[in-house]
Amino acid sequence: MEIEMEGGDGGGGSGGRDVGVVAYLVWEDLTVVVPSFGSGATRRVLHGLSGYAEPGRFMAVMGPSGSGKSTLLDSLAGRLSRNVILSGNVVLNGKRRSLDHGGVAYVTQEDVLLGTLTVKETLTYAAQLRLPTTMTKQKVNSIVEETITEMGLEHCADQLIGNWHLRGISSGEKKRLSIALEILTQPHLLLLDEPTSGLDNASAFFITQTLKNAAFNGRTVISSIHQPSSEVFALLDDLLLLSNGETVYFGEAKMALQFFAEAGFPCPSRRNPSDHFLHCTNSSFDTVRSTLIRSHRMHEPEQLSDSLMNLGAEEIKATLIEKYNCSKYATKTRSRIREISNTHELVTERKGGSKARRWVQLLTLVRRSFVNMSRDWGYYRIRVLAYILLALSVGTVFYDIGTTTSFTALLARVNCGGYVMGFLTLLSIGGFPSFIEEVKVFSHERTQGHYGNAVFVLSNFLSSFPFLVGISVSSITIIFYMGEIGSDFSHYAYLCLVLFGCIAAVESSMMLVASLVPNYKMGILVGCGFIVSKATC
């Protein structure tokens, strides 16, 4: 087996960049058990799956909803929750170990992106966070441009991704951007969770063709696909068909039709193969049996067997699993697994995580966060206007209270201070939706190994510093001079510092709440309760 593999362009426009190393992935007797909350019982999601993935081939994982496609990908990528029990072996290039970030990329089903950035800015910041610091700026820009071309994003490179108030790119372009972010570092193993979900047939075909080209360039590509069109199915090299966590078929995609025909469930000539496979493997509905029988009677009544008419949905699935376990396809799979597993140390280890230095990561995140905060109306722009209006209201209530030492004036200044520190800091909860978006991006990038917790916290504070200073100075300036509560600059500066410290503390607390409670409604309740309880104390 080859250790090095040169990548051709494969029609993807990648410029022939070298993937460098190849990945042979094997999983044996993979079983996943999850707890059932409330009852204390457990539920088995995957039932002893075995298979392999080779470089240069595009493998699709198919099956009905709830069949275990995403769980399998999470198991291979090492992303299962701590309360999930995983047994079996996952072997990469002859070594049993966790898949690191260096040569493995995982594209989740949800597109986690900052909507205020353009496509090119998103890729550029990601490249600066992950690529070696010693790489020149021209080389980084060249890699970004090649990736944009490879994913067909040239026409929207300078468009904003889009959020609740900014019109952005389409869902298909967002999915291609998510894939582009992961192939920047040329990973030798690429895992994708339903990249065509929610897309039209043309967009799904383009993305699948791009993944096919990525596999042609020497990568090992595994993707879960729910129900591909016939054109997309024709692009697949290998197919893993699941039903309720069990293997129904594993092997070459083009041989799946032959297997189903040999098992007694032939696919009609004018039907999409993936539709037929899902009808046969979906044991959740008893209408599957009647649908199959009706379809065969209409299209190919001569192929309608007596066993098909007498079998129910669960029996059809059980028959297919039994036929596969005794078939030549399962024998070939077991033989190939042994062959790959006995070949050790096919490639040199690649160091995981980002190759950029900490200070480069910090500067990059500061720039990116500052741009995000400047463009997002919900982050600080609307809140600055709200702070000014509230400061005018407080200044009107406590207008010209003076600096005398009388009990009335002293009590009025105390009340004014309470209003300032209470109401103005409470407005920090207005940025919670933006906090949630940024924390999601942080969680995703931290899992991918882009940077650590300390770098994110420090960069977020530094990027928000000018905005917090502006809020504190503008609010105190209005209240200080309308209420005439001070006599010199030291009093003014002291109030600005106090308000800045309070707002910074509350902002940090809200960011912590956003990381612990990523749900918007629940986060607002928790954040309000936390701020009010803190103010009353």
Coordinates of C-alpha atoms in Angstrom, one line a residue:
M1 CA 0.0 0.0 0.0
E2 CA 1.2 3.5 -0.8
I3 CA 2.2 5.8 2.0
E4 CA 2.3 8.9 -0.1
M5 CA -0.3 9.9 -2.7
E6 CA -0.2 12.7 -5.1
G7 CA -3.6 14.5 -5.6
G8 CA -4.8 15.2 -9.0
D9 CA -7.2 18.0 -9.8
G10 CA -10.0 15.5 -10.4
G11 CA -12.0 18.3 -12.0
G12 CA -12.3 20.0 -8.7
G13 CA -10.1 22.9 -9.5
S14 CA -7.9 22.4 -6.4
G15 CA -4.7 23.0 -8.3
G16 CA -3.4 19.5 -7.5
R17 CA -2.5 20.2 -3.9
D18 CA -0.9 17.2 -2.3
V19 CA -2.9 15.6 0.5
G20 CA 0.4 14.1 1.7
V21 CA -0.8 11.1 3.6
V22 CA -3.6 8.6 3.2
A23 CA -6.0 7.1 5.7
Y24 CA -7.2 3.5 6.0
L25 CA -10.0 3.4 8.6
V26 CA -11.4 0.2 10.1
W27 CA -14.1 -0.3 12.7
E28 CA -14.9 -3.7 14.1
D29 CA -17.8 -4.8 16.3
L30 CA -18.7 -1.2 17.0
T31 CA -21.5 -1.0 19.6
V32 CA -23.0 2.1 21.1
V33 CA -25.3 2.1 24.1
V34 CA -27.0 5.2 25.4
P35 CA -29.0 5.7 28.6
S36 CA -32.7 6.4 28.6
F37 CA -33.3 9.4 30.7
G38 CA -35.8 9.0 33.5
S39 CA -36.2 5.2 33.4
G40 CA -32.6 4.3 34.2
A41 CA -32.6 1.8 31.3
T42 CA -30.2 1.7 28.3
R43 CA -30.8 1.6 24.6
R44 CA -28.5 0.1 22.0
V45 CA -28.1 2.4 19.0
L46 CA -25.4 0.5 17.1
H47 CA -25.3 -3.3 17.0
G48 CA -21.7 -4.6 16.3
L49 CA -21.0 -2.8 13.1
S50 CA -17.9 -3.6 11.1
G51 CA -16.5 -1.9 8.0
Y52 CA -13.7 0.0 6.5
A53 CA -12.9 3.1 4.4
E54 CA -10.1 3.5 1.9
P55 CA -8.4 6.5 0.3
G56 CA -9.6 7.5 -3.1
R57 CA -13.1 6.3 -2.5
F58 CA -16.3 8.1 -1.5
M59 CA -18.4 6.1 1.0
A60 CA -22.0 6.9 1.8
V61 CA -23.8 5.9 5.0
M62 CA -27.5 5.5 4.2
G63 CA -30.6 4.4 6.2
P64 CA -33.9 5.6 7.5
S65 CA -34.2 8.3 10.2
G66 CA -33.0 6.9 13.5
S67 CA -30.9 4.2 11.9
G68 CA -27.7 5.3 13.5
K69 CA -25.9 7.2 10.7
S70 CA -24.9 10.2 12.8
T71 CA -24.0 8.0 15.8
L72 CA -21.7 6.0 13.6
L73 CA -19.9 9.1 12.4
D74 CA -19.7 10.5 15.9
S75 CA -18.2 7.2 17.0
L76 CA -15.6 7.2 14.3
A77 CA -14.7 10.9 15.0
G78 CA -14.6 10.4 18.8
R79 CA -17.3 12.9 19.5
L80 CA -19.8 10.8 21.5
S81 CA -21.1 12.2 24.8
R82 CA -19.5 11.1 28.0
N83 CA -22.5 9.2 29.2
V84 CA -22.5 7.0 26.0
I85 CA -20.9 3.6 26.2
L86 CA -18.8 2.7 23.2
S87 CA -17.3 -0.7 22.6
G88 CA -15.4 -2.2 19.7
N89 CA -12.3 -1.0 17.8
V90 CA -11.7 2.0 15.6
V91 CA -8.3 1.6 13.9
L92 CA -6.7 4.3 11.7
N93 CA -3.7 3.2 9.7
G94 CA -3.1 0.1 11.8
K95 CA -3.2 1.9 15.1
R96 CA -6.0 1.9 17.6
R97 CA -6.3 5.5 18.9
S98 CA -8.6 8.5 19.0
L99 CA -8.7 10.4 15.8
D100 CA -6.8 13.7 16.2
H101 CA -7.4 17.0 14.6
G102 CA -4.3 17.0 12.4
G103 CA -5.5 14.8 9.6
V104 CA -9.2 14.3 10.4
A105 CA -12.0 16.7 9.6
Y106 CA -15.6 16.5 10.6
V107 CA -18.4 18.5 9.0
T108 CA -21.5 18.6 11.2
Q109 CA -25.0 18.8 9.9
E110 CA -25.5 22.3 11.4
D111 CA -23.6 25.1 9.7
V112 CA -21.8 26.9 12.5
L113 CA -20.7 30.3 11.0
L114 CA -20.6 33.9 11.9
G115 CA -23.2 35.6 9.7
T116 CA -21.4 39.0 9.7
L117 CA -18.3 37.8 7.8
T118 CA -17.9 37.3 4.1
V119 CA -17.0 33.9 2.7
K120 CA -13.4 34.9 2.0
E121 CA -13.0 36.5 5.4
T122 CA -14.3 33.3 7.1
L123 CA -11.8 31.2 5.2
T124 CA -8.9 33.6 5.8
Y125 CA -9.5 33.8 9.5
A126 CA -9.7 30.0 9.7
A127 CA -6.5 29.6 7.7
Q128 CA -4.7 32.0 10.0
L129 CA -5.9 30.1 13.0
R130 CA -4.8 26.7 11.8
L131 CA -2.0 27.0 9.3
P132 CA 1.7 27.3 10.5
T133 CA 2.8 30.7 11.5
T134 CA 5.9 30.3 9.4
M135 CA 3.7 30.2 6.2
T136 CA 3.8 33.5 4.3
K137 CA 0.8 35.7 3.8
Q138 CA 0.9 35.1 0.1
K139 CA 0.9 31.3 0.6
V140 CA -2.1 31.5 3.0
N141 CA -4.0 33.7 0.6
S142 CA -3.2 31.2 -2.2
I143 CA -4.6 28.3 -0.2
V144 CA -7.7 30.3 0.6
E145 CA -8.2 31.1 -3.1
E146 CA -7.7 27.5 -4.2
T147 CA -10.2 26.3 -1.6
I148 CA -12.7 28.8 -2.8
T149 CA -12.3 27.6 -6.3
E150 CA -12.4 24.0 -5.4
M151 CA -15.7 24.4 -3.6
G152 CA -17.2 26.7 -6.4
L153 CA -17.6 29.7 -4.2
E154 CA -15.9 32.3 -6.4
H155 CA -19.2 34.1 -7.2
C156 CA -20.0 34.7 -3.5
A157 CA -16.5 35.1 -2.1
D158 CA -17.2 38.7 -1.1
Q159 CA -20.8 38.3 0.1
L160 CA -21.8 38.2 3.7
I161 CA -22.8 34.8 5.1
G162 CA -25.9 36.4 6.6
N163 CA -27.9 36.4 9.8
W164 CA -31.2 37.7 11.2
H165 CA -30.7 41.2 9.7
L166 CA -28.2 40.7 6.9
R167 CA -29.1 39.0 3.7
G168 CA -26.5 36.4 2.9
I169 CA -25.6 33.4 0.8
S170 CA -27.9 30.4 0.2
S171 CA -28.0 27.2 2.3
G172 CA -26.1 25.2 -0.4
E173 CA -23.3 27.8 -0.4
K174 CA -23.2 27.7 3.4
K175 CA -22.8 24.0 3.3
R176 CA -20.0 24.2 0.8
L177 CA -18.3 26.9 3.0
S178 CA -18.5 24.5 6.0
I179 CA -16.8 21.8 3.9
A180 CA -14.2 24.4 2.7
L181 CA -13.3 25.3 6.3
E182 CA -12.4 21.7 7.0
I183 CA -10.3 21.0 3.9
L184 CA -8.1 24.1 4.3
T185 CA -5.5 21.9 6.1
Q186 CA -5.8 19.1 3.6
P187 CA -7.1 16.4 6.0
H188 CA -6.6 12.8 4.9
L189 CA -9.9 11.7 6.4
L190 CA -13.1 13.7 5.9
L191 CA -16.3 12.8 7.8
L192 CA -19.6 14.6 6.9
D193 CA -23.0 14.4 8.5
E194 CA -25.7 14.7 5.9
P195 CA -24.1 17.5 3.8
T196 CA -27.0 17.5 1.3
S197 CA -29.8 17.8 3.9
G198 CA -32.3 20.5 3.0
L199 CA -30.8 21.2 -0.4
D200 CA -32.3 21.0 -3.9
N201 CA -31.2 18.3 -6.3
A202 CA -28.8 20.5 -8.2
S203 CA -27.0 21.8 -5.0
A204 CA -26.9 18.2 -3.6
F205 CA -25.4 16.9 -6.8
F206 CA -22.7 19.7 -6.9
I207 CA -21.7 19.0 -3.3
T208 CA -21.6 15.3 -3.9
Q209 CA -19.5 15.8 -7.0
T210 CA -17.1 18.0 -5.0
L211 CA -16.8 15.3 -2.3
K212 CA -16.2 12.8 -5.1
N213 CA -13.3 15.0 -6.4
A214 CA -12.0 15.2 -2.9
A215 CA -11.8 11.5 -2.6
F216 CA -10.2 11.3 -6.1
N217 CA -7.5 13.6 -4.8
G218 CA -6.5 10.9 -2.3
R219 CA -8.7 11.6 0.7
T220 CA -10.9 9.1 2.5
V221 CA -14.4 10.5 2.5
I222 CA -17.3 9.2 4.6
S223 CA -20.6 10.9 4.4
S224 CA -24.1 10.1 5.7
I225 CA -26.8 10.8 3.1
H226 CA -30.5 10.4 3.9
Q227 CA -32.1 9.9 0.6
P228 CA -30.0 10.8 -2.5
S229 CA -31.3 11.2 -6.0
S230 CA -30.4 8.7 -8.6
E231 CA -27.8 11.1 -10.0
V232 CA -26.2 11.4 -6.6
F233 CA -26.3 7.7 -6.0
A234 CA -24.4 7.1 -9.2
L235 CA -21.5 9.1 -7.8
L236 CA -21.0 6.8 -4.8
D237 CA -18.1 4.4 -4.6
D238 CA -19.1 2.4 -1.5
L239 CA -22.3 2.1 0.5
L240 CA -23.1 1.2 4.1
L241 CA -26.8 0.7 4.5
L242 CA -28.1 0.7 8.1
S243 CA -31.4 -0.1 9.7
N244 CA -32.0 0.3 13.5
G245 CA -28.2 0.3 14.0
E246 CA -27.6 -3.0 12.1
T247 CA -25.8 -3.5 8.8
V248 CA -28.1 -4.4 6.0
Y249 CA -25.5 -4.0 3.3
F250 CA -21.8 -3.0 3.0
G251 CA -19.8 -3.0 -0.2
E252 CA -19.6 -1.3 -3.6
A253 CA -22.6 0.9 -4.2
K254 CA -23.2 -0.5 -7.7
M255 CA -23.4 -4.0 -6.3
A256 CA -26.2 -3.1 -3.8
L257 CA -28.9 -3.6 -6.5
Q258 CA -27.5 -7.1 -7.2
F259 CA -27.6 -8.0 -3.5
F260 CA -31.2 -6.9 -3.1
A261 CA -32.2 -8.9 -6.1
E262 CA -30.4 -12.0 -4.8
A263 CA -32.1 -11.5 -1.4
G264 CA -35.5 -11.5 -3.1
F265 CA -36.3 -7.8 -3.2
P266 CA -35.3 -6.6 -6.7
C267 CA -35.5 -2.9 -7.5
P268 CA -37.9 -1.9 -10.3
S269 CA -36.0 -0.7 -13.4
R270 CA -37.4 2.9 -13.3
R271 CA -37.1 3.5 -9.6
N272 CA -34.4 5.4 -7.7
P273 CA -32.2 2.7 -5.9
S274 CA -32.0 4.8 -2.7
D275 CA -35.8 5.0 -2.5
H276 CA -36.1 1.2 -2.9
F277 CA -33.4 0.6 -0.2
L278 CA -35.1 2.9 2.3
H279 CA -38.5 1.3 1.7
C280 CA -37.0 -2.1 2.4
T281 CA -35.0 -1.1 5.5
N282 CA -37.6 1.2 7.2
S283 CA -39.2 -1.0 9.8
S284 CA -41.0 1.9 11.5
F285 CA -44.1 1.7 9.3
D286 CA -46.2 -1.3 8.3
T287 CA -47.1 0.5 5.1
V288 CA -43.7 -0.4 3.7
R289 CA -44.9 -3.8 2.8
S290 CA -48.0 -2.6 1.0
T291 CA -45.9 0.1 -0.8
L292 CA -43.4 -2.5 -2.1
I293 CA -46.1 -4.9 -3.3
R294 CA -48.1 -2.1 -5.0
S295 CA -44.9 -0.8 -6.7
H296 CA -44.0 -4.3 -8.0
R297 CA -47.5 -5.0 -9.3
M298 CA -47.4 -1.7 -11.2
H299 CA -43.9 -1.9 -12.7
E300 CA -42.6 -5.5 -12.7
P301 CA -45.2 -7.9 -11.6
E302 CA -43.2 -10.9 -12.9
Q303 CA -40.5 -10.1 -10.2
L304 CA -43.0 -10.2 -7.3
S305 CA -42.2 -13.2 -5.1
D306 CA -44.4 -15.0 -2.7
S307 CA -42.1 -14.3 0.1
L308 CA -42.4 -10.6 -0.5
M309 CA -46.2 -10.7 -0.3
N310 CA -46.1 -12.6 3.0
L311 CA -43.5 -10.5 4.8
G312 CA -44.0 -7.5 7.0
A313 CA -41.7 -4.5 7.4
E314 CA -39.8 -6.0 10.3
E315 CA -39.5 -9.3 8.6
I316 CA -38.2 -7.7 5.4
K317 CA -35.4 -6.0 7.4
A318 CA -34.5 -9.2 9.3
T319 CA -34.4 -11.1 6.0
L320 CA -32.0 -8.6 4.4
I321 CA -29.7 -8.6 7.5
E322 CA -29.6 -12.4 7.5
K323 CA -29.0 -12.6 3.8
Y324 CA -26.2 -10.1 4.0
N325 CA -24.4 -11.9 6.9
C326 CA -24.3 -15.1 4.9
S327 CA -23.4 -13.4 1.6
K328 CA -20.2 -13.0 -0.4
Y329 CA -20.3 -9.3 0.3
A330 CA -20.0 -9.8 4.1
T331 CA -17.2 -12.3 3.5
K332 CA -15.3 -9.9 1.3
T333 CA -15.7 -7.2 4.0
R334 CA -14.3 -9.4 6.7
S335 CA -11.4 -10.4 4.5
R336 CA -10.6 -6.8 3.6
I337 CA -10.8 -5.7 7.3
R338 CA -8.3 -8.4 8.3
E339 CA -6.0 -7.3 5.4
I340 CA -6.0 -3.6 6.4
S341 CA -5.8 -4.3 10.1
N342 CA -2.6 -6.4 9.6
T343 CA -0.9 -3.6 7.8
H344 CA 0.7 -1.4 10.6
E345 CA 2.1 2.1 10.5
L346 CA 1.1 3.0 7.0
V347 CA 1.8 6.7 7.5
T348 CA 3.7 8.9 9.8
E349 CA 1.7 10.5 12.7
R350 CA 0.5 14.0 12.0
K351 CA 0.4 16.4 15.0
G352 CA -3.1 17.3 15.9
G353 CA -4.6 20.7 16.5
S354 CA -3.7 24.1 15.1
K355 CA -0.1 24.8 13.9
A356 CA -0.4 28.6 14.5
R357 CA 1.2 30.1 17.5
R358 CA -0.8 31.4 20.4
W359 CA -0.2 35.1 19.8
V360 CA -1.2 34.6 16.2
Q361 CA -4.4 32.9 17.3
L362 CA -5.1 35.7 19.7
L363 CA -4.6 38.5 17.2
T364 CA -6.7 36.7 14.6
L365 CA -9.6 36.1 17.0
V366 CA -9.4 39.8 18.2
R367 CA -9.7 41.0 14.6
R368 CA -12.5 38.6 13.8
S369 CA -14.5 39.3 17.0
F370 CA -14.1 43.1 16.5
V371 CA -15.4 42.8 12.9
N372 CA -18.3 40.7 14.1
M373 CA -19.2 43.1 16.9
S374 CA -19.0 46.1 14.6
R375 CA -21.3 44.6 11.9
D376 CA -23.9 42.8 14.1
W377 CA -26.6 45.3 15.0
G378 CA -27.7 43.1 18.0
Y379 CA -24.3 43.0 19.5
Y380 CA -23.5 46.6 20.4
R381 CA -25.1 49.1 17.9
I382 CA -28.7 48.8 19.2
R383 CA -27.5 48.4 22.7
V384 CA -25.5 51.6 22.5
L385 CA -28.7 53.4 21.5
A386 CA -30.6 51.8 24.3
Y387 CA -27.9 52.8 26.8
I388 CA -28.1 56.4 25.6
L389 CA -31.9 56.6 25.9
L390 CA -31.8 55.0 29.4
A391 CA -29.1 57.4 30.4
L392 CA -31.2 60.3 29.3
S393 CA -34.1 59.0 31.2
V394 CA -32.1 58.6 34.4
G395 CA -30.6 62.0 33.9
T396 CA -34.0 63.5 33.6
V397 CA -35.3 61.8 36.8
F398 CA -32.2 63.0 38.7
Y399 CA -31.8 66.3 37.0
D400 CA -29.6 68.8 38.9
I401 CA -29.5 67.0 42.2
G402 CA -26.3 68.9 43.0
T403 CA -23.3 68.1 45.1
T404 CA -24.6 69.5 48.4
T405 CA -24.1 67.5 51.6
S406 CA -27.8 67.7 52.7
F407 CA -29.6 64.4 53.4
T408 CA -32.0 64.9 50.5
A409 CA -29.2 65.4 48.0
L410 CA -27.1 62.6 49.4
L411 CA -30.0 60.2 49.2
A412 CA -30.8 61.3 45.7
R413 CA -27.1 60.6 44.6
V414 CA -27.3 57.2 46.2
N415 CA -30.5 56.4 44.3
C416 CA -29.0 57.7 41.1
G417 CA -26.0 55.4 41.5
G418 CA -28.3 52.5 42.1
Y419 CA -30.3 53.2 39.0
V420 CA -27.1 53.6 37.0
M421 CA -25.5 50.4 38.1
G422 CA -28.7 48.4 38.2
F423 CA -30.5 49.4 35.0
L424 CA -27.5 50.0 32.8
T425 CA -25.9 46.7 33.6
L426 CA -29.2 44.9 33.1
L427 CA -29.1 45.9 29.4
S428 CA -26.1 43.6 28.9
I429 CA -28.7 40.8 28.5
G430 CA -29.7 42.3 25.2
G431 CA -26.6 40.9 23.6
F432 CA -27.4 37.3 24.6
P433 CA -28.5 36.1 21.1
S434 CA -25.2 37.3 19.7
F435 CA -23.3 35.7 22.6
I436 CA -25.0 32.3 21.8
E437 CA -23.9 32.5 18.1
E438 CA -20.3 33.3 19.1
V439 CA -20.2 30.6 21.7
K440 CA -21.5 28.0 19.2
V441 CA -18.7 29.0 16.9
F442 CA -16.2 28.8 19.7
S443 CA -17.4 25.4 20.8
H444 CA -17.2 24.0 17.3
E445 CA -13.7 25.4 16.6
R446 CA -12.4 24.3 20.0
T447 CA -13.6 20.8 19.3
Q448 CA -11.8 21.0 15.9
G449 CA -8.6 22.0 17.7
H450 CA -8.3 25.5 16.4
Y451 CA -7.5 27.2 19.7
G452 CA -8.1 26.9 23.5
N453 CA -10.3 28.4 26.1
A454 CA -7.9 31.0 27.4
V455 CA -7.3 32.5 23.9
F456 CA -11.0 32.8 23.2
V457 CA -11.8 34.5 26.6
L458 CA -8.9 37.0 26.3
S459 CA -9.7 37.8 22.6
N460 CA -13.4 38.3 23.4
F461 CA -12.5 40.8 26.2
L462 CA -10.0 42.7 24.1
S463 CA -12.3 43.0 21.1
S464 CA -15.2 44.2 23.2
F465 CA -13.1 46.6 25.2
P466 CA -13.6 49.7 22.9
F467 CA -17.4 49.1 22.9
L468 CA -17.6 48.8 26.6
V469 CA -15.5 51.9 27.1
G470 CA -17.8 53.8 24.6
I471 CA -20.9 52.6 26.5
S472 CA -19.5 53.6 29.9
V473 CA -18.2 57.0 28.8
S474 CA -21.4 58.0 26.9
S475 CA -23.8 56.9 29.6
I476 CA -21.8 58.5 32.5
T477 CA -21.3 61.7 30.5
I478 CA -25.0 62.2 30.0
I479 CA -26.0 61.4 33.6
F480 CA -23.0 63.2 35.2
Y481 CA -23.7 66.5 33.6
M482 CA -27.5 66.4 33.6
G483 CA -27.5 65.5 37.3
E484 CA -24.5 67.6 38.2
I485 CA -23.5 64.9 40.7
G486 CA -19.7 65.7 40.6
S487 CA -17.5 68.7 40.9
D488 CA -14.3 67.6 39.1
F489 CA -12.9 65.2 36.6
S490 CA -11.8 62.6 39.2
H491 CA -15.4 61.9 40.1
Y492 CA -16.4 61.6 36.4
A493 CA -13.5 59.2 35.7
Y494 CA -14.3 57.2 38.9
L495 CA -17.9 56.7 37.8
C496 CA -16.8 55.7 34.3
L497 CA -14.5 53.0 35.7
V498 CA -17.1 51.7 38.1
L499 CA -19.7 51.4 35.3
F500 CA -17.1 49.8 33.0
G501 CA -16.2 47.2 35.6
C502 CA -19.9 46.4 36.3
I503 CA -20.8 46.0 32.6
A504 CA -17.6 44.0 31.9
A505 CA -18.5 41.6 34.8
V506 CA -22.1 41.2 33.7
E507 CA -21.0 40.7 30.0
S508 CA -18.6 38.0 31.1
S509 CA -21.3 36.4 33.2
M510 CA -23.7 36.4 30.3
M511 CA -21.1 34.8 28.1
L512 CA -20.7 32.1 30.7
V513 CA -24.5 31.6 30.8
A514 CA -24.5 31.3 27.0
S515 CA -21.9 28.6 27.1
L516 CA -23.8 26.6 29.8
V517 CA -27.4 27.3 28.5
P518 CA -27.2 27.5 24.7
N519 CA -31.0 27.7 24.4
Y520 CA -32.2 31.3 23.8
K521 CA -35.4 31.4 25.9
M522 CA -33.9 29.5 28.8
G523 CA -30.7 31.6 28.7
I524 CA -32.7 34.8 28.9
L525 CA -34.5 33.6 32.0
V526 CA -31.3 32.4 33.7
G527 CA -29.4 35.5 32.7
C528 CA -32.1 37.9 34.1
G529 CA -32.3 35.9 37.3
F530 CA -28.6 35.9 37.7
I531 CA -28.2 39.7 37.1
V532 CA -31.2 40.6 39.3
S533 CA -30.0 38.4 42.1
K534 CA -26.5 39.8 41.8
A535 CA -27.8 43.4 41.8
T536 CA -29.9 42.9 44.9
C537 CA -27.0 41.3 46.8

